[in-house]
Each structure stands twice: as C-alpha cells, then as structure tokens.
PDB file of C-alpha atoms and ligand atoms in Angstrom:
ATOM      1  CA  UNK A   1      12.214  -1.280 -16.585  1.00 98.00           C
ATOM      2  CA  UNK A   2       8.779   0.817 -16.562  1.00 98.00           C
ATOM      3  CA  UNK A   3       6.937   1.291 -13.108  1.00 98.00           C
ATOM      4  CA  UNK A   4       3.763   2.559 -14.576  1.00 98.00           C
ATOM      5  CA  UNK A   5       1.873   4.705 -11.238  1.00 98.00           C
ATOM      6  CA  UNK A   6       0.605   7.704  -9.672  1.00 97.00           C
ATOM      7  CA  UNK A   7       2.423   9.304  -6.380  1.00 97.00           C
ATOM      8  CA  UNK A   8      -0.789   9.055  -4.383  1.00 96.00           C
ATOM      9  CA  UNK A   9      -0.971   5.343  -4.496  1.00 97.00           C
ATOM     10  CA  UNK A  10       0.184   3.632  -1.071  1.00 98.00           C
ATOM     11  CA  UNK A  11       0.250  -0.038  -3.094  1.00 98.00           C
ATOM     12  CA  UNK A  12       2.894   2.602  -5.515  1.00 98.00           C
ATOM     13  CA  UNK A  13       4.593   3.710  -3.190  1.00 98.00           C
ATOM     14  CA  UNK A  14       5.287   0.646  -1.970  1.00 98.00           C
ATOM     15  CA  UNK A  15       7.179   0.060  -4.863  1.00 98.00           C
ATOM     16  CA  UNK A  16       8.792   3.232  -5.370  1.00 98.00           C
ATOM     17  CA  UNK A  17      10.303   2.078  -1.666  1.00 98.00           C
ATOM     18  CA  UNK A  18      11.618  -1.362  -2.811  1.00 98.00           C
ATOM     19  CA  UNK A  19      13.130   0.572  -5.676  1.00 98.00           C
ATOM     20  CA  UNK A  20      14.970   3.194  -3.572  1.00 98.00           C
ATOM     21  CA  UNK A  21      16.205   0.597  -1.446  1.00 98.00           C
ATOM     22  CA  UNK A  22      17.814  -1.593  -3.613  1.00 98.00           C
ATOM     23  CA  UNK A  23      19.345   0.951  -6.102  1.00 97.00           C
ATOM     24  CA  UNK A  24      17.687  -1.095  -9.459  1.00 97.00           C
ATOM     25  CA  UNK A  25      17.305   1.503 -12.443  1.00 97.00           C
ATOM     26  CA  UNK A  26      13.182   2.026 -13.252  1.00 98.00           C
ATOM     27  CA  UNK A  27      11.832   4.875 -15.221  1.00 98.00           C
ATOM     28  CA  UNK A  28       8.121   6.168 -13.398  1.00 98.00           C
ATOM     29  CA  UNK A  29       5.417   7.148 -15.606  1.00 98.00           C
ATOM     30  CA  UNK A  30       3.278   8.899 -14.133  1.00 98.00           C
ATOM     31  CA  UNK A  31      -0.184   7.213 -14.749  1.00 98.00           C
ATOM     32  CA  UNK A  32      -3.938   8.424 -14.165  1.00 96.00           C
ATOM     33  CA  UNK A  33      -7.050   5.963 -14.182  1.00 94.00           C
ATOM     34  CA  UNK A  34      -7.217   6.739 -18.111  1.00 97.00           C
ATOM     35  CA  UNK A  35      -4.293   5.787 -18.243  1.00 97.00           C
ATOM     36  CA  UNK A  36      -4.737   1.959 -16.032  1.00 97.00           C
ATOM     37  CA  UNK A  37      -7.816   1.622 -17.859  1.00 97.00           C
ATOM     38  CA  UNK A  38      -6.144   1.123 -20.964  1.00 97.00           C
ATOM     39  CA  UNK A  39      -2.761  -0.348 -20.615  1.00 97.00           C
ATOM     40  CA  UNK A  40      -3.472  -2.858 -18.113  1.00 97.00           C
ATOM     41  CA  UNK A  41      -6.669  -5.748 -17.536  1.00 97.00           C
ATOM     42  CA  UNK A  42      -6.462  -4.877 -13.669  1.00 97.00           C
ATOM     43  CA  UNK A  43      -7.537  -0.914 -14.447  1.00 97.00           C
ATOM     44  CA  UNK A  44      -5.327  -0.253 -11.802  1.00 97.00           C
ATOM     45  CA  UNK A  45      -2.064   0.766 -10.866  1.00 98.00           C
ATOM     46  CA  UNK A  46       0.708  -0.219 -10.221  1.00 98.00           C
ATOM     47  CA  UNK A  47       2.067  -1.636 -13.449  1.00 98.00           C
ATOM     48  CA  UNK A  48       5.596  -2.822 -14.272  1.00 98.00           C
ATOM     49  CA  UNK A  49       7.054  -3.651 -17.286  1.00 98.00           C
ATOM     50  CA  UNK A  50      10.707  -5.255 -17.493  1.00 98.00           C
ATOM     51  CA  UNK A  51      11.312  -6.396 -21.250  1.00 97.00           C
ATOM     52  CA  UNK A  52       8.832  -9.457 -22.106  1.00 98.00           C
ATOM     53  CA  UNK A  53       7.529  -9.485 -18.250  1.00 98.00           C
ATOM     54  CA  UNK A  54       4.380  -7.250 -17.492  1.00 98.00           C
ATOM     55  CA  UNK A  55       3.361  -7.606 -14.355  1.00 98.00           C
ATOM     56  CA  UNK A  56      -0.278  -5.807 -12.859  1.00 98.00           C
ATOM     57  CA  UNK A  57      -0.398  -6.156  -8.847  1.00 98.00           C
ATOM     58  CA  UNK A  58       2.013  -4.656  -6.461  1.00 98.00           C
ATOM     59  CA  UNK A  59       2.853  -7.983  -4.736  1.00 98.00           C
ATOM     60  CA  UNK A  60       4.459  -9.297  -8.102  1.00 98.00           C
ATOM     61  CA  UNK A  61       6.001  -6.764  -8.834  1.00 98.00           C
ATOM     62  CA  UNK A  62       7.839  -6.607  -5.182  1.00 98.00           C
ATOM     63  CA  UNK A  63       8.961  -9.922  -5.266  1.00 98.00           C
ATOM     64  CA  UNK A  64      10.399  -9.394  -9.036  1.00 98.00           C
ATOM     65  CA  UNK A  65      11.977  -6.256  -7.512  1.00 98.00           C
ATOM     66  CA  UNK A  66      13.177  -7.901  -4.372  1.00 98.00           C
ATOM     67  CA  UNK A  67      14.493 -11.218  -6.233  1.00 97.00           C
ATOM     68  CA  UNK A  68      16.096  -8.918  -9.101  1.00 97.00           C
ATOM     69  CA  UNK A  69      18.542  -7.109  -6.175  1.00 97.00           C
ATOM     70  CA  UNK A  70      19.079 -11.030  -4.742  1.00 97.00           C
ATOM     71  CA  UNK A  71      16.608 -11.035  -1.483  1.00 96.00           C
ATOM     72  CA  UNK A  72      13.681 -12.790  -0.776  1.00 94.00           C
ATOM     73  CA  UNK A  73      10.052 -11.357  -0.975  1.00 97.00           C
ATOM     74  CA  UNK A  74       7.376 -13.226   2.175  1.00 97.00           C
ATOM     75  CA  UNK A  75       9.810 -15.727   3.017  1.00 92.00           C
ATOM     76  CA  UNK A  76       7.266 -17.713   5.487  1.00 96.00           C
ATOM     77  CA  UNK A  77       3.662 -18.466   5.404  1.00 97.00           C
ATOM     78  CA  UNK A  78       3.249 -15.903   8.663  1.00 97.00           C
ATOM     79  CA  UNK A  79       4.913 -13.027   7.113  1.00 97.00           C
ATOM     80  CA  UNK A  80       2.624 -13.890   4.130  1.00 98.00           C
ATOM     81  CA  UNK A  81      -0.769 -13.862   6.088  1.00 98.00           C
ATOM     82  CA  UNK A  82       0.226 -10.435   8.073  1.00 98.00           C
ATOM     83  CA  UNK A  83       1.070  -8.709   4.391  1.00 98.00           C
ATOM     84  CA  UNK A  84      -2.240 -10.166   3.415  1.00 98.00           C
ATOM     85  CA  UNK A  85      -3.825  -8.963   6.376  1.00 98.00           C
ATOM     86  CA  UNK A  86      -2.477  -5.342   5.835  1.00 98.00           C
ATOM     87  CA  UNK A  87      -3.602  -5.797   2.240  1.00 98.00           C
ATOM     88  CA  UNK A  88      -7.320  -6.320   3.325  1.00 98.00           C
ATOM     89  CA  UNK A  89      -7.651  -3.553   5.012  1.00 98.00           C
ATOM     90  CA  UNK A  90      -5.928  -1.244   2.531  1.00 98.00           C
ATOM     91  CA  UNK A  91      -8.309  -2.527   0.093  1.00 98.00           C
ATOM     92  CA  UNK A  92     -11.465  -2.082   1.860  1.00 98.00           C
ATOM     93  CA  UNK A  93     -10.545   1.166   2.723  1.00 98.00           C
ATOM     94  CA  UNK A  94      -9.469   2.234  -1.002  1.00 97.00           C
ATOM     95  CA  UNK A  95     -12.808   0.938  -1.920  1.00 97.00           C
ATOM     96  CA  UNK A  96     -15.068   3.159   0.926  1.00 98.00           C
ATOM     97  CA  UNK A  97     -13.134   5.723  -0.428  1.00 97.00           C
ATOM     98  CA  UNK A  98     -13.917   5.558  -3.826  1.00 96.00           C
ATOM     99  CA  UNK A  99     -17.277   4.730  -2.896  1.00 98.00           C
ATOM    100  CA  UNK A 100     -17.985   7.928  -0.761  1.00 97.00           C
ATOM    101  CA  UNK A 101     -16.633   9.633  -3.322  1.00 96.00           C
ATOM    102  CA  UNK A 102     -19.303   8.827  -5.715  1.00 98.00           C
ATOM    103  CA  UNK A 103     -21.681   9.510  -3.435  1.00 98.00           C
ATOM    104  CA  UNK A 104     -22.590   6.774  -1.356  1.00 98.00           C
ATOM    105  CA  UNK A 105     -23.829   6.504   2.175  1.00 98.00           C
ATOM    106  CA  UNK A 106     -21.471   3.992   3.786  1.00 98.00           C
ATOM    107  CA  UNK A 107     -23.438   3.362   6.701  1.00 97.00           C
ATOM    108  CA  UNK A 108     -26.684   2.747   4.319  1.00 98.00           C
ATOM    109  CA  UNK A 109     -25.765  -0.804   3.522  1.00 98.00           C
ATOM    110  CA  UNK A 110     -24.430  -3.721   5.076  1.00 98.00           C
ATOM    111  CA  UNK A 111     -21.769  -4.713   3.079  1.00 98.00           C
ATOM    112  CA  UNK A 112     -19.736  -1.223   3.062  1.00 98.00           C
ATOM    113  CA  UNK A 113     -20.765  -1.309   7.091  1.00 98.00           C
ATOM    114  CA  UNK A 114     -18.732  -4.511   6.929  1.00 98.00           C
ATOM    115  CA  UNK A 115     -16.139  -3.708   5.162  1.00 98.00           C
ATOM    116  CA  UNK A 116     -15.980  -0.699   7.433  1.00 98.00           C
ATOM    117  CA  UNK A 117     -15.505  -3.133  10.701  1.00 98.00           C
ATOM    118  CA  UNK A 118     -12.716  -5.068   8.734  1.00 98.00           C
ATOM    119  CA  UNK A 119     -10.474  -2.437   8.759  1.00 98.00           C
ATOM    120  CA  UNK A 120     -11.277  -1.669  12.690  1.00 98.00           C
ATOM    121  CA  UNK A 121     -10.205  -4.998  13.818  1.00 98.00           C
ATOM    122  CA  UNK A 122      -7.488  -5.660  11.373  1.00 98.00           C
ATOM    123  CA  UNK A 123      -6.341  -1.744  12.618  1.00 98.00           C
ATOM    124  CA  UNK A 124      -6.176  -3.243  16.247  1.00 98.00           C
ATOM    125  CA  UNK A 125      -4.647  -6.869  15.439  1.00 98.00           C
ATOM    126  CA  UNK A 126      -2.057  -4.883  13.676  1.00 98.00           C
ATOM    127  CA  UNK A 127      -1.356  -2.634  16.782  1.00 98.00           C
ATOM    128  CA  UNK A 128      -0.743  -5.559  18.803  1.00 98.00           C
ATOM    129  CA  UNK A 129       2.182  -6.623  16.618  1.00 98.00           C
ATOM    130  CA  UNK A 130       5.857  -5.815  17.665  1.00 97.00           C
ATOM    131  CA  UNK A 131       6.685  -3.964  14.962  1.00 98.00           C
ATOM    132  CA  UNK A 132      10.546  -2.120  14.718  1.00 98.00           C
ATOM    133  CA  UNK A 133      11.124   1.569  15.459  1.00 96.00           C
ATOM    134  CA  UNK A 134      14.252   2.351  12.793  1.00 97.00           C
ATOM    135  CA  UNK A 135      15.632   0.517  10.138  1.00 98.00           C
ATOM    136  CA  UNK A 136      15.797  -2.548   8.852  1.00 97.00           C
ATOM    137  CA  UNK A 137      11.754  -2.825   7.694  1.00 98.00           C
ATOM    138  CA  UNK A 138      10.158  -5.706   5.999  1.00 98.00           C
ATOM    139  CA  UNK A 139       7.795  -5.799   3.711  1.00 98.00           C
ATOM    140  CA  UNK A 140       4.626  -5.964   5.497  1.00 98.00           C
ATOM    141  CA  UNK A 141       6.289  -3.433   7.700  1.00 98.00           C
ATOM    142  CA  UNK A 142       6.616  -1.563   4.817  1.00 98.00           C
ATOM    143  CA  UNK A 143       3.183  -1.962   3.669  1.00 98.00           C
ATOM    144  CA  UNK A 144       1.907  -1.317   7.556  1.00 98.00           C
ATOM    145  CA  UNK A 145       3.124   2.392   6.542  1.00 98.00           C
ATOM    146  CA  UNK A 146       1.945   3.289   3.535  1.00 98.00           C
ATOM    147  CA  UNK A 147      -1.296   1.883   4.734  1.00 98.00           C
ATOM    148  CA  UNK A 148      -1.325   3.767   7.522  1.00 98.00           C
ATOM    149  CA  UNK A 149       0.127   6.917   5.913  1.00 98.00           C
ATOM    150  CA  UNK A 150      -2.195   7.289   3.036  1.00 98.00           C
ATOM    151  CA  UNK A 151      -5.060   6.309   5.375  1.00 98.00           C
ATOM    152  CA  UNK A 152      -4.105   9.420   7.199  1.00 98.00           C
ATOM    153  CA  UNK A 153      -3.443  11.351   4.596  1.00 96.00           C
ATOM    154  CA  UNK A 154      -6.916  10.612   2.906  1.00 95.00           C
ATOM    155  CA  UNK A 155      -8.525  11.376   6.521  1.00 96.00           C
ATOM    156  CA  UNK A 156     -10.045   7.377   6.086  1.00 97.00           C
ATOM    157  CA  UNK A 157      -8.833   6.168   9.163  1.00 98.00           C
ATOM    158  CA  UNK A 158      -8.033   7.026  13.017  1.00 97.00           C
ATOM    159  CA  UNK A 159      -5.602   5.412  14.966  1.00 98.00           C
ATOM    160  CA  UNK A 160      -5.992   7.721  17.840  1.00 98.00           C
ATOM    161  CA  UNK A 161      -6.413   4.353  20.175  1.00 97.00           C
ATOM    162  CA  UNK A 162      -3.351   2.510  18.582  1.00 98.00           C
ATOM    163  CA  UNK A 163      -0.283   4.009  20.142  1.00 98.00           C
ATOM    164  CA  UNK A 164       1.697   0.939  18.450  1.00 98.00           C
ATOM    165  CA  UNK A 165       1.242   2.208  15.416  1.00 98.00           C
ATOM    166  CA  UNK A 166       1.551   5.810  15.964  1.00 98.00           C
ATOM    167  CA  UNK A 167       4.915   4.982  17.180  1.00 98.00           C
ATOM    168  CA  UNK A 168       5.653   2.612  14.413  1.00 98.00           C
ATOM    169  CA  UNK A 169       4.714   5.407  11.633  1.00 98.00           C
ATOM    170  CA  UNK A 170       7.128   8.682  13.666  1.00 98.00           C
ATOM    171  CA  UNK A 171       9.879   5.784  13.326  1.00 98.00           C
ATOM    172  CA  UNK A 172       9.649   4.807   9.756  1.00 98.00           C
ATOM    173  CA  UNK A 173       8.457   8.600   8.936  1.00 97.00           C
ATOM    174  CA  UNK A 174      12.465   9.465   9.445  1.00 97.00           C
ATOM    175  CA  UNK A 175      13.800   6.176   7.191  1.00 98.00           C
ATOM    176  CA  UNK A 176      14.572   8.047   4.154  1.00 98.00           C
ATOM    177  CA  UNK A 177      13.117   6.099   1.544  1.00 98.00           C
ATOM    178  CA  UNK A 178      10.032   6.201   3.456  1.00 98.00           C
ATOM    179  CA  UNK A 179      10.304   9.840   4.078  1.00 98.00           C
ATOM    180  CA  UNK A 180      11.433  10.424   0.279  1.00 97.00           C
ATOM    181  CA  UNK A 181       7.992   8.986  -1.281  1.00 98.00           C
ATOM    182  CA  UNK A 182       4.975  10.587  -0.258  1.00 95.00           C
ATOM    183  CA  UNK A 183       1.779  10.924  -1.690  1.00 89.00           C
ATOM    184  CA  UNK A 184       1.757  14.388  -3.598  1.00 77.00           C
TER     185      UNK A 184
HETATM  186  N1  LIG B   1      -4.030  -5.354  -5.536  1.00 64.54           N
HETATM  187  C1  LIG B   1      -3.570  -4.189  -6.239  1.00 64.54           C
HETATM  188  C2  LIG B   1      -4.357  -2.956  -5.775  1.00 64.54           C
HETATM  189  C3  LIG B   1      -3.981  -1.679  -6.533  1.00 64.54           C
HETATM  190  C4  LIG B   1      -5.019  -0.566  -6.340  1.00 64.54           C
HETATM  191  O1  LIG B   1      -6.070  -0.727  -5.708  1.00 64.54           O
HETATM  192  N2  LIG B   1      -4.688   0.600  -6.903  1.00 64.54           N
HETATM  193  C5  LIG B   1      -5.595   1.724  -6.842  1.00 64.54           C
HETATM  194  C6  LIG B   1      -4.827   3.008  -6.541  1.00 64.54           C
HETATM  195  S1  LIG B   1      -4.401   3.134  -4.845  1.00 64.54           S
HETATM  196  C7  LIG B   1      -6.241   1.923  -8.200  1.00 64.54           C
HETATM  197  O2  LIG B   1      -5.552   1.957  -9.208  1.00 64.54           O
HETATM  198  N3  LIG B   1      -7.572   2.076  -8.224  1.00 64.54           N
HETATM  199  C8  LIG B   1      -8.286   2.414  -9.410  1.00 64.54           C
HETATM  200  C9  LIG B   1      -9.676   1.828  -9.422  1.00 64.54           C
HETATM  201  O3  LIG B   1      -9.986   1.008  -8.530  1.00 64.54           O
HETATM  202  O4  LIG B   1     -10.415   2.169 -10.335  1.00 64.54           O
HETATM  203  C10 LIG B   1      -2.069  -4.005  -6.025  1.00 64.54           C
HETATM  204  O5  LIG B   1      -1.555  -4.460  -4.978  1.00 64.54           O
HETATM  205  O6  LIG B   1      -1.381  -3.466  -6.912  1.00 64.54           O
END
C-alpha cells in the first residue's frame, strides 16, 4: 500500500493518524503539487494506492483504512454531518489560503467574504460540541485537530474565543499519534 502526500497536509495527516493507529503497513511518498497534478484527476493529495484500488479523497481512503484493521468509518448519519461540517470549513479555509497567496484581497469580493464567515460559525458550532480530552478519538475528532492544528499553524484561523477547542487541541496534542504527525 502507497499513501501518496505531503507532511503539511491536515486532510494527510489525517491519514498518516489512522495508519499509526491501527498498525497497517503503508509506504509515504512524499508528494508536491507536480506531483498530484499528474498522478491523480483530483490534483490533490492525499492519494492511496492498495493493489488494483486507487483511491483520491481522504474520506475513502479512511474508511478503506479503518475497514482494512476491522472498524467502522462514520457509523451514523450525525457523526457523518459533523465530519462534513469540519470538512467545510477546512476547505474554505485551504482555499483563502491559497487564494491570498496568489494575491488576492479576500475581503474584495463576496464570495471569499463568505466563505470567510463559514468557517466563523462552523468554528463556534464546533466549540459547542462535547468533544473528549484523552484518548479514545473519533474520526471527526480526529479531523477537529488537524483542522484546527494546521489552521494554527498556517496563522488562518483564531480560536482565541473558543476555549472548547483550545482545550480539546492541549488534550489530543499529548495522544501520540497525534503528537507524532505534524506538519513539517
Ligand atoms: N477533499 C480532499 C481535499 C484534499 C486537499 O484539499 N488537499 C490539498 C492539500 S491540504 C491539496 O492538495 N491542494 C492542492 C490544490 O488545491 O491545488 C480530501 O479530503 O482528500
């Protein structure tokens, strides 16, 4: 099995995680947007391929981690909506970061404004959750923090006001293989 990524990536690391945890054998190749661009339709990372299986978005590839070591990946439809939730805001604020990267004004237009107010109230729905301080940690916990982490890290987003999640993130900060993956 190939996880194709970089070590930046929260949706990666996510990954990297599941792979820790449940002990399955993966070679990481270490993979730049060149690199996405031409090996998989998505242009993105992750990838995963396991024999004939090739798999291009993180979610698929969790549950064909997850169901490989014999659990089950979003059992219910609520656990499904909150990782979706998580998802929405990760992705809106990958995208403002690419975007200001390139140069543009986010506050020039109203669809990066919106965007922009997604992740504030999906930030604050997610601080009102009752999320775990140690070990065991789902998988939207799981993808709460490397949200949360990266967004951090990348200075995109401030959860000064959400003492929740602060506390969530010093917990799962000291789960080692939480503590094992971060972005380099
Ligand atoms: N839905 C995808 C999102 C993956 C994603 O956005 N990856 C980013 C890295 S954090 C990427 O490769 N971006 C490259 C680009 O958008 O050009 C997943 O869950 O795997």
């Amino acid at each position: 099995m190939k996880l194709y990524g970089s070590y930046t990536s929260p949706f990666v690391r996510h990954c990297r995680i599941a792979l820790l945890e449940t002990g399955i054998a993966c070679d990481f190749i270490e993979t730049d947007q060149a690199g996405s661009a031409a090996q998989s339709p998505t242009k993105r990372v992750p990838f995963l391929e396991d024999g004939d299986i090739f798999l291009t978005d993180s979610s698929s590839i969790l549950k064909h981690i997850r169901e490989k070591s014999g659990t089950a990946f979003l059992s219910s439809a609520s656990e499904l909506d909150l990782f979706a939730m998580v998802n929405t805001a990760l992705d809106a604020t990958v995208n403002l970061f690419f975007l200001q990267r390139d140069g543009v004004d986010l506050q020039a237009y109203e669809y990066t404004r919106r965007q922009a107010a997604r992740v504030e109230s999906s930030l604050a729905e997610l601080n009102a959750l009752t999320l775990p301080m140690h070990a065991p940690y789902s998988d939207v916990e799981l993808r709460l923090a490397c949200y949360l982490f990266w967004g951090l890290f990348r200075k995109r987003i401030n959860i000064d006001a959400h003492t929740n999640l602060q506390q969530f993130l010093a917990g799962i900060d000291k789960y080692k293989p939480f503590a094992d993956t971060p972005p380099l």
